[in-house]
Amino acid sequence: MEVAEATITQGPETVLVVDDDEIHSKLMVACVKKAGYESMLANSGNAALEIIEKHDVDLVLLDNMMPGLDGMQVLKITREKHSRQHLPILMVTGSDETEDLVGAFDAGANDYVLKPVNYLGLMAIIRTHLDLRRSVLRLEQFNHDLEAKVEERTRELRKQIDETRDAEEALRQARKLEAVGQLAAGIAHEINTPMQFIHDNAQFLESAFGDLLKLQSKYGELLHSARHGDVPESLFQEIDTLWKEADADYLVEEIPAAFSEARDGIERVTRIVRAMKEFAHPGGEKKQPVDLNKVVESTVMVSTNEWKYVANIETNLDESLPQIQGFTQELGQALLNLIVNAAHAIETVVGDGSNSKGTVSISTKMHGDFVELRVGDSGCGIPDDIADRVFDPFFTTKQVGKGTGQGLAIAYSIIKDKHGGEIEFDSDDTGTTFTIRLPMNDDGKARSH
């Protein structure tokens, strides 16, 4: 797997600087070291390819203009010859032409740095890409480890399923691990999107701050001259020129928007991480008070990558819903199975979702002495001839590799056996709705009023 090649660095990461200009390369090496990273230096494209081949490099600063192999050639060879997809390559270029930059990104560049280099900005860019690389590798390593554990545990369980009374419980735990493993890659993708526009806004703010500093310096000169009663006309002209070059009116309008977008991105990442933490938080052996609405919100968030391409989710949650006594993590697992099942059913109708999407509807409300949770979909429905088998372990109508036949069986066990609740469904050729009713007492009995 890719993780085997791109391992998570334990010590300081290594940045390879590729530049044939001795002065410029030394300045970039000094910048790398000041940022707290190890550095390696190559003064030609061939030397760079040899280092990438033989050494563990975590990021490459690649000058575009070099004799022999230029930066674009080194970039293309690296991406074609090596499978190191998680090696960030930043092009250092004097050209800000859109066609050149698009060509660099198409060839596999992760970012670019314009000459003359702003070294404070360069340190920030290096940190951003190395932090993002580290996060992605951790998530992939986590996913890899979970997949290995699931495969091992599944083999053991299939040998023991006819011999142990706890086989159903063990299978549910294996399904939990499998589900979290599958979600890891999706969560990495969901985090990467807001991180990208946080990074873009940070770059814009850095550039804007530099322009405003120049203006501030000239205004300082103006203040000094005014205090001494001699303000040369040339100073007004310089300030007017800087104001126009910086497009200060535009910056005044756009800087607050950039801060707002960056803040929104941070909040989005925070919500994803919080939802994952709530979803995966281990419960105790005894039932605890459970807010079912929060279970819905966190499960919808962490499962986004499972449904967003084929469906929209609509929620109608009763804000006055009382808490129930139950197991938060296992209820989240049961709901996750229903959501994934709904997304697969919709996918059979809409395909990849490029032309239209289906709908998954989730609602909560009181139903007598029970709390009711409904999960409906606009999928293909459940045929009558298999309706009495959908909760059977290992029964599935999905293609090989698409489902194990455990999802609905586990949901049934969690609701019926663990919580003393009820789960049923209504289905036709326009979709299926699963209805769950959960008692509020920890003894599985309804509370009297």
Short mmCIF file of C-alpha atoms in Angstrom, two decimals:
data_model
loop_
_atom_site.label_atom_id
_atom_site.label_comp_id
_atom_site.label_asym_id
_atom_site.label_seq_id
_atom_site.Cartn_x
_atom_site.Cartn_y
_atom_site.Cartn_z
CA MET A 1 0.00 0.00 0.00
CA GLU A 2 1.01 3.64 -0.34
CA VAL A 3 1.41 3.94 3.43
CA ALA A 4 4.29 1.48 3.31
CA GLU A 5 6.30 3.94 1.21
CA ALA A 6 5.13 7.23 2.69
CA THR A 7 5.53 6.53 6.40
CA ILE A 8 4.81 9.07 9.11
CA THR A 9 8.07 10.79 10.04
CA GLN A 10 8.94 10.60 13.75
CA GLY A 11 11.72 13.21 13.78
CA PRO A 12 12.06 16.49 11.86
CA GLU A 13 10.86 16.17 8.28
CA THR A 14 13.33 16.54 5.43
CA VAL A 15 12.89 19.18 2.73
CA LEU A 16 14.77 18.79 -0.56
CA VAL A 17 15.77 22.13 -2.16
CA VAL A 18 16.40 21.85 -5.92
CA ASP A 19 18.03 24.96 -7.38
CA ASP A 20 21.16 25.58 -9.46
CA ASP A 21 21.50 29.16 -8.13
CA GLU A 22 23.94 28.93 -5.21
CA ILE A 23 22.78 32.07 -3.40
CA HIS A 24 19.08 31.41 -3.86
CA SER A 25 19.42 27.75 -2.80
CA LYS A 26 21.35 28.69 0.34
CA LEU A 27 18.66 31.19 1.30
CA MET A 28 15.94 28.54 0.88
CA VAL A 29 17.96 26.00 2.87
CA ALA A 30 18.36 28.57 5.66
CA CYS A 31 14.61 29.19 5.54
CA VAL A 32 13.91 25.43 5.81
CA LYS A 33 16.23 25.07 8.80
CA LYS A 34 14.76 28.14 10.50
CA ALA A 35 11.33 26.52 10.16
CA GLY A 36 12.66 23.53 12.12
CA TYR A 37 13.14 20.98 9.33
CA GLU A 38 16.10 19.02 7.97
CA SER A 39 17.30 19.97 4.50
CA MET A 40 18.95 18.37 1.49
CA LEU A 41 20.24 20.24 -1.57
CA ALA A 42 20.37 19.31 -5.25
CA ASN A 43 21.81 21.65 -7.88
CA SER A 44 20.37 19.81 -10.90
CA GLY A 45 17.32 17.85 -11.98
CA ASN A 46 19.25 14.57 -12.22
CA ALA A 47 20.67 15.01 -8.72
CA ALA A 48 17.16 15.68 -7.42
CA LEU A 49 15.77 12.48 -8.96
CA GLU A 50 18.61 10.44 -7.45
CA ILE A 51 17.96 11.85 -3.96
CA ILE A 52 14.20 11.25 -4.24
CA GLU A 53 14.93 7.67 -5.31
CA LYS A 54 17.39 6.85 -2.51
CA HIS A 55 16.38 8.99 0.47
CA ASP A 56 13.32 9.66 2.58
CA VAL A 57 12.23 13.12 1.48
CA ASP A 58 9.07 14.69 2.91
CA LEU A 59 8.74 17.80 0.71
CA VAL A 60 10.45 19.18 -2.41
CA LEU A 61 11.08 22.84 -3.26
CA LEU A 62 11.68 22.58 -7.02
CA ASP A 63 13.02 25.48 -9.05
CA ASN A 64 11.42 25.60 -12.48
CA MET A 65 14.34 27.02 -14.50
CA MET A 66 17.46 24.82 -14.48
CA PRO A 67 19.93 23.66 -17.14
CA GLY A 68 19.46 20.09 -18.30
CA LEU A 69 16.28 18.71 -16.77
CA ASP A 70 14.10 21.64 -15.77
CA GLY A 71 11.65 21.67 -12.90
CA MET A 72 8.63 20.58 -14.94
CA GLN A 73 10.53 17.56 -16.30
CA VAL A 74 11.65 16.55 -12.81
CA LEU A 75 8.08 16.95 -11.58
CA LYS A 76 6.61 14.76 -14.35
CA ILE A 77 9.28 12.06 -13.95
CA THR A 78 8.77 11.96 -10.19
CA ARG A 79 5.01 11.57 -10.49
CA GLU A 80 5.21 8.99 -13.29
CA LYS A 81 8.12 6.91 -12.00
CA HIS A 82 7.41 6.92 -8.27
CA SER A 83 4.22 6.00 -6.44
CA ARG A 84 4.91 8.54 -3.69
CA GLN A 85 1.61 10.34 -3.98
CA HIS A 86 2.05 11.97 -0.58
CA LEU A 87 5.29 13.75 -1.47
CA PRO A 88 4.39 17.46 -1.66
CA ILE A 89 6.21 19.20 -4.52
CA LEU A 90 6.22 23.02 -4.53
CA MET A 91 7.30 24.72 -7.74
CA VAL A 92 9.49 27.81 -7.32
CA THR A 93 8.86 29.96 -10.37
CA GLY A 94 9.23 33.48 -11.63
CA SER A 95 6.20 33.14 -13.89
CA ASP A 96 2.71 33.93 -12.65
CA GLU A 97 1.10 33.19 -16.02
CA THR A 98 -2.10 31.21 -15.52
CA GLU A 99 -1.21 28.72 -18.26
CA ASP A 100 2.16 27.94 -16.63
CA LEU A 101 0.62 27.48 -13.17
CA VAL A 102 -2.20 25.28 -14.50
CA GLY A 103 0.38 23.18 -16.33
CA ALA A 104 2.35 22.71 -13.11
CA PHE A 105 -0.74 21.61 -11.19
CA ASP A 106 -1.77 19.25 -14.01
CA ALA A 107 1.69 17.67 -13.86
CA GLY A 108 1.30 16.98 -10.16
CA ALA A 109 2.55 20.07 -8.29
CA ASN A 110 0.91 20.68 -4.93
CA ASP A 111 1.58 24.41 -4.79
CA TYR A 112 3.85 27.13 -6.15
CA VAL A 113 6.06 29.89 -4.76
CA LEU A 114 6.62 33.01 -6.82
CA LYS A 115 10.00 34.72 -7.13
CA PRO A 116 11.23 36.88 -5.52
CA VAL A 117 10.56 34.52 -2.62
CA ASN A 118 8.91 35.84 0.53
CA TYR A 119 10.78 33.66 3.00
CA LEU A 120 8.36 34.18 5.90
CA GLY A 121 5.56 33.15 3.57
CA LEU A 122 7.62 30.20 2.34
CA MET A 123 8.00 28.89 5.92
CA ALA A 124 4.23 29.10 6.39
CA ILE A 125 3.59 27.24 3.11
CA ILE A 126 6.09 24.50 4.01
CA ARG A 127 4.51 24.04 7.45
CA THR A 128 1.02 23.89 5.95
CA HIS A 129 1.89 21.17 3.41
CA LEU A 130 3.90 19.09 5.87
CA ASP A 131 1.12 19.35 8.49
CA LEU A 132 -1.47 18.29 5.87
CA ARG A 133 0.77 15.42 4.69
CA ARG A 134 1.23 14.22 8.26
CA SER A 135 -2.53 14.29 8.90
CA VAL A 136 -3.37 12.38 5.71
CA LEU A 137 -0.73 9.73 6.43
CA ARG A 138 -2.03 9.25 9.96
CA LEU A 139 -5.55 8.76 8.64
CA GLU A 140 -4.38 6.29 6.00
CA GLN A 141 -2.27 4.42 8.54
CA PHE A 142 -5.29 4.28 10.83
CA ASN A 143 -7.42 2.96 7.97
CA HIS A 144 -4.75 0.40 7.02
CA ASP A 145 -4.44 -0.88 10.59
CA LEU A 146 -8.19 -1.15 10.99
CA GLU A 147 -8.58 -3.05 7.73
CA ALA A 148 -5.89 -5.51 8.83
CA LYS A 149 -7.61 -6.01 12.19
CA VAL A 150 -11.01 -6.48 10.54
CA GLU A 151 -9.64 -9.07 8.11
CA GLU A 152 -7.96 -10.99 10.90
CA ARG A 153 -10.98 -10.84 13.21
CA THR A 154 -13.40 -11.85 10.42
CA ARG A 155 -11.40 -15.00 9.69
CA GLU A 156 -11.48 -15.96 13.35
CA LEU A 157 -15.19 -15.28 13.74
CA ARG A 158 -16.23 -17.41 10.77
CA LYS A 159 -14.51 -20.39 12.37
CA GLN A 160 -16.19 -19.82 15.72
CA ILE A 161 -19.66 -18.70 14.64
CA ASP A 162 -21.23 -22.18 15.13
CA GLU A 163 -19.32 -22.82 18.38
CA THR A 164 -19.82 -19.74 20.55
CA ARG A 165 -22.87 -18.05 22.04
CA ASP A 166 -21.19 -14.65 21.66
CA ALA A 167 -20.72 -14.84 17.88
CA GLU A 168 -23.38 -12.19 17.18
CA GLU A 169 -21.77 -9.71 19.61
CA ALA A 170 -18.33 -10.28 18.11
CA LEU A 171 -19.64 -9.81 14.58
CA ARG A 172 -21.19 -6.50 15.55
CA GLN A 173 -17.84 -5.30 16.90
CA ALA A 174 -16.11 -6.47 13.72
CA ARG A 175 -18.68 -4.55 11.66
CA LYS A 176 -18.02 -1.48 13.80
CA LEU A 177 -14.29 -1.67 13.06
CA GLU A 178 -14.95 -2.24 9.39
CA ALA A 179 -17.30 0.74 9.18
CA VAL A 180 -14.85 3.08 10.92
CA GLY A 181 -12.06 1.85 8.66
CA GLN A 182 -14.12 2.62 5.57
CA LEU A 183 -15.00 6.04 6.93
CA ALA A 184 -11.37 7.05 7.54
CA ALA A 185 -10.57 7.77 3.88
CA GLY A 186 -13.83 9.68 3.44
CA ILE A 187 -13.12 11.79 6.51
CA ALA A 188 -9.63 12.59 5.20
CA HIS A 189 -11.25 13.88 1.99
CA GLU A 190 -13.84 15.91 3.93
CA ILE A 191 -11.10 17.54 6.03
CA ASN A 192 -8.85 18.24 3.05
CA THR A 193 -11.44 20.45 1.30
CA PRO A 194 -11.83 23.09 4.06
CA MET A 195 -8.09 22.89 4.78
CA GLN A 196 -7.44 23.89 1.16
CA PHE A 197 -9.51 27.06 1.29
CA ILE A 198 -8.11 27.90 4.74
CA HIS A 199 -4.69 27.70 3.11
CA ASP A 200 -5.79 29.81 0.11
CA ASN A 201 -7.22 32.52 2.36
CA ALA A 202 -4.08 32.50 4.50
CA GLN A 203 -2.00 33.11 1.38
CA PHE A 204 -4.28 35.97 0.32
CA LEU A 205 -4.10 37.56 3.79
CA GLU A 206 -0.32 37.23 3.81
CA SER A 207 -0.06 39.03 0.47
CA ALA A 208 -2.57 41.69 1.53
CA PHE A 209 -0.71 42.27 4.79
CA GLY A 210 2.52 42.92 2.84
CA ASP A 211 0.81 45.53 0.65
CA LEU A 212 -0.77 47.23 3.65
CA LEU A 213 2.58 47.32 5.47
CA LYS A 214 4.05 49.27 2.54
CA LEU A 215 1.17 51.76 2.77
CA GLN A 216 1.57 52.00 6.53
CA SER A 217 5.25 52.82 6.12
CA LYS A 218 4.49 55.66 3.72
CA TYR A 219 1.76 57.00 6.00
CA GLY A 220 4.38 57.01 8.75
CA GLU A 221 6.59 59.18 6.55
CA LEU A 222 3.62 61.46 5.87
CA LEU A 223 2.94 61.85 9.58
CA HIS A 224 6.59 62.64 10.27
CA SER A 225 6.70 65.24 7.47
CA ALA A 226 3.43 66.82 8.64
CA ARG A 227 4.76 67.21 12.16
CA HIS A 228 7.79 69.08 10.83
CA GLY A 229 5.69 71.29 8.56
CA ASP A 230 7.20 70.12 5.29
CA VAL A 231 5.20 67.57 3.24
CA PRO A 232 6.68 67.08 -0.23
CA GLU A 233 4.25 66.60 -3.08
CA SER A 234 6.20 63.50 -4.15
CA LEU A 235 5.16 61.74 -0.93
CA PHE A 236 1.48 62.17 -1.79
CA GLN A 237 2.19 60.75 -5.23
CA GLU A 238 4.01 57.75 -3.76
CA ILE A 239 1.11 57.03 -1.39
CA ASP A 240 -1.40 57.37 -4.20
CA THR A 241 0.63 54.97 -6.34
CA LEU A 242 0.92 52.41 -3.54
CA TRP A 243 -2.81 52.69 -2.82
CA LYS A 244 -3.62 51.91 -6.44
CA GLU A 245 -1.04 49.11 -6.72
CA ALA A 246 -2.33 47.46 -3.57
CA ASP A 247 -5.94 47.99 -4.70
CA ALA A 248 -6.60 48.98 -1.10
CA ASP A 249 -10.32 49.49 -1.60
CA TYR A 250 -10.56 45.88 -2.75
CA LEU A 251 -8.49 44.67 0.22
CA VAL A 252 -10.67 46.54 2.69
CA GLU A 253 -13.67 44.72 1.25
CA GLU A 254 -12.12 41.28 0.81
CA ILE A 255 -9.95 40.87 3.93
CA PRO A 256 -12.96 40.46 6.28
CA ALA A 257 -14.44 37.94 3.83
CA ALA A 258 -11.16 35.99 3.82
CA PHE A 259 -11.14 35.88 7.61
CA SER A 260 -14.76 34.74 7.57
CA GLU A 261 -14.09 31.96 5.04
CA ALA A 262 -11.04 30.77 6.98
CA ARG A 263 -13.06 30.76 10.19
CA ASP A 264 -15.83 28.80 8.46
CA GLY A 265 -13.28 26.27 7.26
CA ILE A 266 -11.83 25.85 10.74
CA GLU A 267 -15.31 25.41 12.19
CA ARG A 268 -16.11 22.81 9.53
CA VAL A 269 -12.98 20.80 10.37
CA THR A 270 -13.81 21.14 14.07
CA ARG A 271 -17.34 19.82 13.48
CA ILE A 272 -16.00 16.82 11.55
CA VAL A 273 -13.45 15.97 14.23
CA ARG A 274 -16.00 16.46 17.03
CA ALA A 275 -18.53 14.25 15.22
CA MET A 276 -15.92 11.51 14.72
CA LYS A 277 -14.97 11.72 18.38
CA GLU A 278 -18.60 11.46 19.50
CA PHE A 279 -19.30 8.62 17.07
CA ALA A 280 -16.24 6.57 18.09
CA HIS A 281 -16.30 7.37 21.81
CA PRO A 282 -16.36 4.05 23.69
CA GLY A 283 -19.40 3.51 25.89
CA GLY A 284 -19.46 1.75 29.22
CA GLU A 285 -21.00 -1.59 30.09
CA LYS A 286 -24.03 0.15 31.62
CA LYS A 287 -26.58 2.24 29.82
CA GLN A 288 -26.12 5.99 29.90
CA PRO A 289 -28.43 8.93 29.10
CA VAL A 290 -28.43 9.32 25.32
CA ASP A 291 -29.43 12.36 23.25
CA LEU A 292 -30.72 10.66 20.10
CA ASN A 293 -30.64 13.91 18.10
CA LYS A 294 -26.90 14.25 18.76
CA VAL A 295 -26.40 10.63 17.68
CA VAL A 296 -28.15 11.48 14.40
CA GLU A 297 -26.09 14.64 13.83
CA SER A 298 -22.70 13.02 14.51
CA THR A 299 -23.49 9.89 12.47
CA VAL A 300 -24.68 11.94 9.47
CA MET A 301 -21.47 13.99 9.64
CA VAL A 302 -19.01 11.08 9.81
CA SER A 303 -20.84 9.16 7.08
CA THR A 304 -20.90 12.09 4.62
CA ASN A 305 -18.59 10.42 2.12
CA GLU A 306 -20.89 7.38 2.01
CA TRP A 307 -23.97 9.27 0.78
CA LYS A 308 -23.07 12.74 -0.54
CA TYR A 309 -22.45 11.65 -4.15
CA VAL A 310 -25.82 9.92 -4.60
CA ALA A 311 -28.19 11.51 -2.08
CA ASN A 312 -29.16 14.55 -0.07
CA ILE A 313 -30.02 14.08 3.59
CA GLU A 314 -33.04 15.81 5.10
CA THR A 315 -33.44 15.82 8.88
CA ASN A 316 -36.48 16.68 10.97
CA LEU A 317 -35.43 16.33 14.60
CA ASP A 318 -37.75 17.02 17.52
CA GLU A 319 -35.84 19.52 19.68
CA SER A 320 -37.96 18.64 22.72
CA LEU A 321 -37.04 14.95 22.46
CA PRO A 322 -36.19 13.53 25.91
CA GLN A 323 -33.08 11.48 26.53
CA ILE A 324 -33.24 7.72 26.65
CA GLN A 325 -31.18 5.15 28.53
CA GLY A 326 -28.90 3.33 26.11
CA PHE A 327 -25.50 2.84 24.50
CA THR A 328 -24.54 5.88 22.42
CA GLN A 329 -21.88 4.21 20.32
CA GLU A 330 -24.02 1.20 19.42
CA LEU A 331 -27.03 3.34 18.52
CA GLY A 332 -24.70 5.33 16.24
CA GLN A 333 -23.57 2.05 14.67
CA ALA A 334 -27.16 0.95 14.04
CA LEU A 335 -28.02 4.32 12.46
CA LEU A 336 -24.84 4.26 10.36
CA ASN A 337 -25.81 0.87 8.96
CA LEU A 338 -29.25 2.18 7.99
CA ILE A 339 -27.79 5.29 6.33
CA VAL A 340 -25.24 3.29 4.34
CA ASN A 341 -27.94 0.79 3.36
CA ALA A 342 -30.16 3.67 2.20
CA ALA A 343 -27.31 5.18 0.14
CA HIS A 344 -26.67 1.83 -1.57
CA ALA A 345 -30.38 1.45 -2.36
CA ILE A 346 -30.48 4.94 -3.88
CA GLU A 347 -27.31 4.25 -5.88
CA THR A 348 -29.06 1.40 -7.69
CA VAL A 349 -31.60 3.99 -8.93
CA VAL A 350 -29.48 7.10 -9.65
CA GLY A 351 -26.14 5.47 -10.52
CA ASP A 352 -23.20 7.71 -9.64
CA GLY A 353 -25.50 10.67 -8.91
CA SER A 354 -24.12 12.81 -11.73
CA ASN A 355 -27.56 13.45 -13.25
CA SER A 356 -29.76 13.41 -10.17
CA LYS A 357 -29.64 12.49 -6.52
CA GLY A 358 -32.01 10.67 -4.22
CA THR A 359 -33.06 11.60 -0.71
CA VAL A 360 -32.43 10.10 2.71
CA SER A 361 -34.85 11.47 5.31
CA ILE A 362 -34.19 11.13 9.05
CA SER A 363 -36.65 12.20 11.73
CA THR A 364 -37.13 11.85 15.48
CA LYS A 365 -40.25 12.29 17.61
CA MET A 366 -42.11 10.93 20.62
CA HIS A 367 -44.42 7.99 19.98
CA GLY A 368 -46.40 7.21 23.10
CA ASP A 369 -43.88 6.09 25.74
CA PHE A 370 -41.19 5.49 23.13
CA VAL A 371 -38.75 7.69 21.21
CA GLU A 372 -39.15 7.08 17.49
CA LEU A 373 -36.41 7.32 14.85
CA ARG A 374 -37.27 7.03 11.15
CA VAL A 375 -34.81 6.57 8.27
CA GLY A 376 -36.36 6.71 4.80
CA ASP A 377 -34.85 6.56 1.33
CA SER A 378 -35.93 7.03 -2.28
CA GLY A 379 -34.13 3.88 -3.40
CA CYS A 380 -35.15 0.70 -5.14
CA GLY A 381 -37.23 -0.75 -2.30
CA ILE A 382 -37.20 -4.27 -0.84
CA PRO A 383 -38.96 -7.00 -2.87
CA ASP A 384 -41.77 -8.80 -1.05
CA ASP A 385 -40.17 -12.22 -1.55
CA ILE A 386 -37.15 -11.33 0.62
CA ALA A 387 -38.81 -8.97 3.10
CA ASP A 388 -38.81 -11.59 5.87
CA ARG A 389 -35.06 -12.21 5.50
CA VAL A 390 -33.56 -8.70 5.57
CA PHE A 391 -32.55 -8.96 9.24
CA ASP A 392 -30.93 -12.40 8.82
CA PRO A 393 -27.13 -12.47 9.35
CA PHE A 394 -25.12 -12.67 6.11
CA PHE A 395 -28.20 -12.26 3.91
CA THR A 396 -27.59 -9.68 1.18
CA THR A 397 -28.71 -8.94 -2.36
CA LYS A 398 -25.73 -6.64 -3.02
CA GLN A 399 -22.82 -7.39 -5.29
CA VAL A 400 -19.71 -9.06 -3.87
CA GLY A 401 -17.64 -6.49 -2.02
CA LYS A 402 -20.57 -4.10 -1.63
CA GLY A 403 -22.04 -5.56 1.55
CA THR A 404 -21.47 -8.37 4.04
CA GLY A 405 -25.09 -8.97 4.98
CA GLN A 406 -24.38 -7.99 8.59
CA GLY A 407 -25.51 -4.34 8.65
CA LEU A 408 -29.26 -4.82 9.18
CA ALA A 409 -28.74 -7.90 11.35
CA ILE A 410 -26.49 -5.90 13.66
CA ALA A 411 -28.95 -2.98 13.73
CA TYR A 412 -31.72 -5.43 14.65
CA SER A 413 -29.63 -6.91 17.48
CA ILE A 414 -28.69 -3.48 18.85
CA ILE A 415 -32.28 -2.24 18.87
CA LYS A 416 -34.04 -5.42 20.01
CA ASP A 417 -31.52 -7.20 22.23
CA LYS A 418 -29.49 -4.32 23.62
CA HIS A 419 -32.23 -1.73 24.03
CA GLY A 420 -35.50 -3.65 24.21
CA GLY A 421 -36.80 -1.61 21.29
CA GLU A 422 -38.58 -2.28 18.03
CA ILE A 423 -37.39 -2.03 14.42
CA GLU A 424 -39.61 -2.50 11.37
CA PHE A 425 -39.86 -1.24 7.81
CA ASP A 426 -42.28 -0.33 5.06
CA SER A 427 -41.17 -0.62 1.46
CA ASP A 428 -42.36 -0.34 -2.13
CA ASP A 429 -40.72 0.41 -5.47
CA THR A 430 -40.31 4.11 -4.52
CA GLY A 431 -38.19 3.48 -1.44
CA THR A 432 -37.98 2.09 2.09
CA THR A 433 -38.55 3.56 5.55
CA PHE A 434 -37.12 1.92 8.66
CA THR A 435 -38.82 2.81 11.95
CA ILE A 436 -37.06 2.36 15.30
CA ARG A 437 -38.82 2.78 18.64
CA LEU A 438 -36.73 2.92 21.81
CA PRO A 439 -37.96 2.86 25.42
CA MET A 440 -36.60 5.51 27.77
CA ASN A 441 -35.97 3.24 30.79
CA ASP A 442 -32.83 1.16 31.22
CA ASP A 443 -34.88 -1.99 31.81
CA GLY A 444 -36.31 -1.93 28.28
CA LYS A 445 -39.79 -0.99 29.56
CA ALA A 446 -41.73 2.15 28.79
CA ARG A 447 -41.86 4.77 31.50
CA SER A 448 -45.34 5.47 32.82
CA HIS A 449 -46.63 9.05 32.92
#
